[in-house]
Coordinates of N, CA, C and O in Angstrom, one line a residue:
X163 N -195.4 90.7 52.4 CA -194.5 90.7 53.6 C -193.5 89.6 53.4 O -192.3 89.8 53.7
X164 N -193.9 88.4 53.0 CA -193.0 87.3 52.9 C -192.0 87.6 51.8 O -190.8 87.2 51.9
X165 N -192.5 88.2 50.7 CA -191.6 88.6 49.6 C -190.5 89.6 50.1 O -189.3 89.4 49.8
X166 N -190.9 90.5 51.0 CA -189.9 91.5 51.6 C -188.9 90.7 52.4 O -187.7 91.0 52.4
X167 N -189.4 89.8 53.2 CA -188.5 89.0 54.1 C -187.5 88.2 53.3 O -186.3 88.2 53.6
X168 N -188.0 87.6 52.2 CA -187.1 86.8 51.3 C -186.0 87.8 50.7 O -184.9 87.4 50.6
X169 N -186.5 88.9 50.2 CA -185.6 89.9 49.6 C -184.6 90.4 50.6 O -183.4 90.6 50.2
X170 N -185.0 90.6 51.8 CA -184.1 91.1 52.9 C -183.1 90.0 53.1 O -181.9 90.4 53.3
X171 N -183.4 88.8 53.2 CA -182.5 87.7 53.4 C -181.5 87.6 52.3 O -180.3 87.4 52.5
X172 N -181.9 87.7 51.1 CA -181.0 87.7 49.9 C -180.1 88.9 50.0 O -178.9 88.7 49.7
X173 N -180.6 90.1 50.3 CA -179.8 91.3 50.4 C -178.7 91.1 51.5 O -177.6 91.4 51.3
X174 N -179.1 90.6 52.6 CA -178.1 90.4 53.7 C -177.1 89.4 53.3 O -175.9 89.6 53.7
X175 N -177.4 88.3 52.6 CA -176.5 87.3 52.2 C -175.5 88.0 51.2 O -174.3 87.7 51.2
X176 N -176.0 88.8 50.3 CA -175.1 89.5 49.3 C -174.2 90.4 50.0 O -173.0 90.5 49.7
X177 N -174.7 91.1 51.0 CA -173.8 92.0 51.8 C -172.7 91.2 52.5 O -171.5 91.6 52.5
X178 N -173.0 90.1 53.1 CA -172.0 89.2 53.8 C -171.0 88.7 52.7 O -169.8 88.7 53.0
X179 N -171.5 88.4 51.5 CA -170.5 87.9 50.5 C -169.5 89.0 50.1 O -168.3 88.7 50.0
X180 N -170.1 90.2 50.0 CA -169.2 91.3 49.6 C -168.2 91.6 50.7 O -167.0 91.9 50.5
X181 N -168.7 91.6 52.0 CA -167.9 91.9 53.1 C -166.8 90.9 53.3 O -165.8 91.2 54.0
X182 N -167.0 89.7 52.9 CA -166.0 88.6 53.0 C -164.9 88.7 52.0 O -163.8 88.1 52.2
X183 N -165.0 89.5 51.0 CA -164.0 89.8 50.1 C -162.9 90.6 50.6 O -163.1 91.4 51.6
X184 N -161.7 90.5 50.1 CA -160.6 91.4 50.5 C -161.0 92.9 50.3 O -161.7 93.1 49.3
X185 N -160.6 93.8 51.1 CA -161.0 95.2 51.0 C -160.8 95.8 49.6 O -161.6 96.6 49.1
X186 N -159.7 95.4 48.9 CA -159.4 96.0 47.6 C -160.4 95.5 46.6 O -160.5 96.1 45.5
X187 N -161.1 94.4 46.8 CA -162.0 93.8 45.9 C -163.5 94.3 46.2 O -164.4 94.1 45.3
X188 N -163.7 94.8 47.3 CA -165.0 95.3 47.7 C -165.3 96.5 46.9 O -164.5 97.4 46.9
X189 N -166.5 96.6 46.3 CA -166.9 97.8 45.7 C -167.8 98.6 46.6 O -168.9 98.2 46.9
X190 N -167.2 99.6 47.2 CA -167.9 100.4 48.3 C -169.3 100.9 47.8 O -170.2 101.0 48.6
X191 N -169.4 101.3 46.6 CA -170.6 101.9 46.1 C -171.7 100.8 46.1 O -172.8 101.1 46.6
X192 N -171.4 99.6 45.6 CA -172.5 98.6 45.5 C -172.8 98.2 46.9 O -174.0 97.9 47.2
X193 N -171.8 98.1 47.8 CA -172.1 97.8 49.2 C -173.0 98.8 49.9 O -174.0 98.4 50.6
X194 N -172.8 100.1 49.7 CA -173.6 101.1 50.3 C -175.0 101.1 49.7 O -176.0 101.3 50.4
X195 N -175.1 100.8 48.4 CA -176.4 100.6 47.7 C -177.2 99.5 48.4 O -178.4 99.6 48.6
X196 N -176.5 98.4 48.7 CA -177.2 97.2 49.3 C -177.6 97.6 50.7 O -178.7 97.2 51.1
X197 N -176.8 98.3 51.4 CA -177.2 98.8 52.8 C -178.5 99.7 52.7 O -179.4 99.5 53.5
X198 N -178.5 100.5 51.7 CA -179.7 101.4 51.5 C -180.9 100.6 51.2 O -182.0 100.8 51.7
X199 N -180.8 99.6 50.3 CA -181.9 98.8 49.9 C -182.4 98.0 51.1 O -183.6 97.8 51.3
X200 N -181.4 97.5 51.9 CA -181.8 96.8 53.1 C -182.6 97.6 54.1 O -183.6 97.2 54.7
X201 N -182.2 98.9 54.2 CA -182.9 99.8 55.1 C -184.3 100.1 54.6 O -185.3 100.1 55.4
X202 N -184.5 100.2 53.3 CA -185.8 100.4 52.7 C -186.7 99.2 53.0 O -187.9 99.4 53.4
X203 N -186.2 98.0 52.8 CA -187.0 96.8 53.0 C -187.3 96.7 54.5 O -188.5 96.4 54.8
X204 N -186.3 96.9 55.3 CA -186.6 96.8 56.8 C -187.6 97.8 57.2 O -188.5 97.5 58.1
X205 N -187.6 99.0 56.7 CA -188.6 100.0 57.1 C -190.0 99.5 56.6 O -191.0 99.7 57.4
X206 N -190.1 98.9 55.4 CA -191.4 98.4 55.0 C -191.9 97.3 55.9 O -193.1 97.2 56.3
X207 N -191.0 96.4 56.3 CA -191.4 95.3 57.2 C -191.8 95.9 58.6 O -192.7 95.4 59.2
X208 N -191.0 96.9 59.1 CA -191.4 97.5 60.4 C -192.7 98.2 60.4 O -193.4 98.3 61.4
X209 N -193.1 98.7 59.2 CA -194.4 99.4 59.1 C -195.6 98.5 58.9 O -196.7 98.9 59.1
X210 N -195.4 97.2 58.7 CA -196.4 96.2 58.5 C -197.2 96.1 59.8 O -196.7 95.9 60.9
X211 N -198.6 96.2 59.7 CA -199.4 96.0 60.9 C -200.2 94.7 60.8 O -200.9 94.5 59.8
X212 N -200.1 93.9 61.8 CA -200.8 92.6 61.8 C -202.2 92.9 62.0 O -202.6 93.6 63.0
X213 N -203.1 92.3 61.2 CA -204.6 92.6 61.4 C -205.1 92.3 62.8 O -206.0 93.0 63.2
X214 N -204.6 91.3 63.4 CA -205.1 91.0 64.8 C -204.8 92.1 65.8 O -205.6 92.3 66.7
X215 N -203.8 92.9 65.5 CA -203.5 94.0 66.4 C -204.4 95.2 66.2 O -204.4 96.2 66.9
X216 N -205.3 95.1 65.2 CA -206.2 96.2 64.9 C -207.6 95.9 65.6 O -208.4 96.8 65.5
X217 N -207.7 94.8 66.1 CA -209.0 94.4 66.8 C -209.1 95.2 68.1 O -208.1 95.5 68.8
X218 N -210.4 95.6 68.5 CA -210.6 96.3 69.8 C -210.1 95.4 70.9 O -210.2 94.2 70.9
X219 N -209.6 96.0 72.0 CA -209.2 95.3 73.1 C -210.2 94.4 73.7 O -209.9 93.3 74.2
X220 N -211.5 94.8 73.7 CA -212.6 94.0 74.2 C -212.7 92.7 73.5 O -213.0 91.6 74.0
X221 N -212.6 92.7 72.2 CA -212.7 91.5 71.3 C -211.5 90.6 71.6 O -211.7 89.4 71.8
X222 N -210.3 91.1 71.7 CA -209.1 90.3 72.0 C -209.3 89.7 73.4 O -209.0 88.5 73.6
X223 N -209.8 90.4 74.3 CA -210.1 89.9 75.7 C -211.0 88.7 75.7 O -210.8 87.7 76.3
X224 N -212.1 88.8 74.9 CA -213.1 87.7 74.7 C -212.4 86.5 74.1 O -212.7 85.4 74.5
X225 N -211.6 86.7 73.1 CA -210.8 85.6 72.5 C -209.9 85.0 73.5 O -209.8 83.7 73.6
X226 N -209.3 85.7 74.3 CA -208.4 85.2 75.4 C -209.2 84.3 76.3 O -208.8 83.3 76.8
X227 N -210.4 84.8 76.7 CA -211.2 84.0 77.6 C -211.6 82.7 77.0 O -211.6 81.6 77.7
X228 N -211.8 82.6 75.7 CA -212.1 81.4 75.0 C -210.9 80.5 74.9 O -211.1 79.3 74.7
X229 N -209.7 81.0 75.1 CA -208.5 80.3 75.2 C -208.4 79.3 76.4 O -207.7 78.3 76.4
X230 N -209.1 79.7 77.5 CA -209.0 78.9 78.7 C -209.6 77.6 78.5 O -210.5 77.4 77.7
X231 N -209.2 76.6 79.3 CA -209.8 75.2 79.3 C -211.2 75.3 79.7 O -211.6 76.2 80.4
X232 N -212.0 74.3 79.2 CA -213.4 74.3 79.6 C -213.6 74.1 81.1 O -212.9 73.4 81.7
X233 N -214.7 74.7 81.6 CA -215.1 74.5 83.0 C -215.4 73.1 83.2 O -215.9 72.4 82.4
X234 N -215.0 72.5 84.3 CA -214.5 72.9 85.6 C -212.9 72.9 85.6 O -212.4 73.2 86.7
X235 N -212.3 72.5 84.6 CA -210.8 72.4 84.6 C -210.2 73.8 84.6 O -210.3 74.6 83.7
X236 N -209.4 74.1 85.7 CA -208.8 75.4 85.8 C -207.5 75.5 84.9 O -206.8 74.4 84.7
X237 N -207.1 76.6 84.4 CA -205.9 76.7 83.6 C -204.7 76.7 84.5 O -204.7 77.1 85.7
X238 N -203.6 76.1 84.0 CA -202.4 76.1 84.9 C -201.8 77.5 84.9 O -202.0 78.4 84.0
X239 N -200.9 77.8 85.8 CA -200.2 79.1 85.9 C -199.2 79.3 84.8 O -199.1 80.4 84.2
X240 N -198.6 78.2 84.4 CA -197.6 78.2 83.3 C -197.9 77.1 82.4 O -198.5 76.1 82.7
X241 N -197.4 77.2 81.1 CA -197.5 76.1 80.2 C -198.3 76.6 79.0 O -198.7 77.7 78.8
X242 N -198.6 75.6 78.1 CA -199.2 76.0 76.8 C -200.7 76.4 76.9 O -201.2 77.1 76.1
X243 N -201.4 76.0 77.9 CA -202.8 76.4 78.1 C -203.0 77.4 79.2 O -204.0 77.5 79.8
X244 N -201.9 78.1 79.6 CA -201.9 79.0 80.6 C -202.2 80.4 80.1 O -201.6 80.8 79.0
X245 N -202.9 81.3 80.8 CA -203.1 82.7 80.4 C -201.7 83.4 80.5 O -201.6 84.4 79.8
X246 N -200.8 82.9 81.2 CA -199.5 83.5 81.3 C -198.8 83.5 79.9 O -198.1 84.4 79.5
X247 N -199.1 82.5 79.1 CA -198.5 82.4 77.8 C -198.9 83.6 76.9 O -198.1 84.1 76.1
X248 N -200.1 84.1 77.1 CA -200.6 85.2 76.3 C -199.8 86.5 76.6 O -199.7 87.3 75.8
X249 N -199.3 86.6 77.8 CA -198.5 87.8 78.2 C -197.1 87.8 77.5 O -196.4 88.8 77.6
X250 N -196.7 86.7 76.9 CA -195.4 86.6 76.3 C -195.4 86.9 74.8 O -194.4 86.9 74.1
X251 N -196.6 87.2 74.2 CA -196.7 87.4 72.7 C -196.2 88.8 72.3 O -195.3 88.9 71.5
X252 N -196.8 89.8 72.9 CA -196.4 91.2 72.6 C -196.8 92.1 73.7 O -197.6 91.6 74.6
X253 N -196.4 93.3 73.7 CA -196.8 94.3 74.7 C -198.3 94.5 74.8 O -198.8 94.6 75.9
X254 N -198.9 94.6 73.7 CA -200.3 94.9 73.6 C -201.1 93.7 74.3 O -202.0 93.9 75.1
X255 N -200.7 92.5 73.9 CA -201.4 91.3 74.4 C -201.1 91.2 75.9 O -202.0 90.7 76.7
X256 N -199.9 91.5 76.4 CA -199.6 91.5 77.8 C -200.6 92.4 78.5 O -201.2 92.0 79.5
X257 N -200.7 93.6 78.1 CA -201.6 94.6 78.7 C -203.1 94.1 78.7 O -203.7 94.2 79.8
X258 N -203.5 93.5 77.6 CA -204.9 93.1 77.6 C -205.1 91.9 78.5 O -206.1 91.8 79.2
X259 N -204.2 90.9 78.5 CA -204.3 89.8 79.3 C -204.3 90.1 80.8 O -205.1 89.6 81.6
X260 N -203.4 91.0 81.2 CA -203.3 91.4 82.6 C -204.6 92.2 83.0 O -204.9 92.3 84.2
X261 N -205.2 92.9 82.1 CA -206.4 93.7 82.4 C -207.7 92.9 82.2 O -208.8 93.4 82.3
X262 N -207.6 91.6 82.1 CA -208.8 90.7 81.9 C -208.9 89.8 83.1 O -208.3 88.7 83.2
X263 N -209.6 90.2 84.2 CA -209.7 89.4 85.4 C -210.2 88.0 85.2 O -209.7 87.1 86.0
X264 N -211.0 87.7 84.3 CA -211.5 86.4 84.1 C -210.4 85.4 83.8 O -210.6 84.2 84.0
X265 N -209.3 85.8 83.2 CA -208.2 84.9 82.9 C -207.5 84.5 84.2 O -206.9 83.4 84.2
X266 N -207.6 85.2 85.2 CA -206.8 85.0 86.4 C -207.6 84.6 87.6 O -207.0 84.3 88.7
X267 N -208.9 84.4 87.5 CA -209.7 84.2 88.7 C -209.5 82.8 89.2 O -209.6 82.6 90.4
X268 N -209.3 81.8 88.4 CA -209.1 80.5 88.9 C -207.9 79.9 88.2 O -207.9 79.6 87.0
X269 N -206.8 79.8 88.9 CA -205.5 79.3 88.4 C -205.1 78.0 89.2 O -205.2 78.1 90.4
X270 N -204.8 77.0 88.5 CA -204.3 75.8 89.2 C -202.8 75.9 89.4 O -202.0 76.0 88.5
X271 N -202.5 75.9 90.7 CA -201.1 76.1 91.1 C -200.5 74.8 91.5 O -200.8 73.9 92.1

């Protein structure tokens, strides 16, 4: 995945270089080939599945509960040790966090 990201960045830089040239110097065929290569790389990156997203929701929910500060200290509503932070990662994590009542039972406001 990192290799694809690096290749994509190089490809985008090459496209910018070609596009900065005067139109009569731009080789439209090589530019279109670069755009096609960029699309292929982007599709591969978009298809990558992060292993953590394959965990069952119940397991992720238990991990979230372990994220809370130790009892008796309640978690803050916002900030780095807040369960609200978990809702900002991705749509799946937001749904899991909001469906986990233990995260929200005692919030320090």
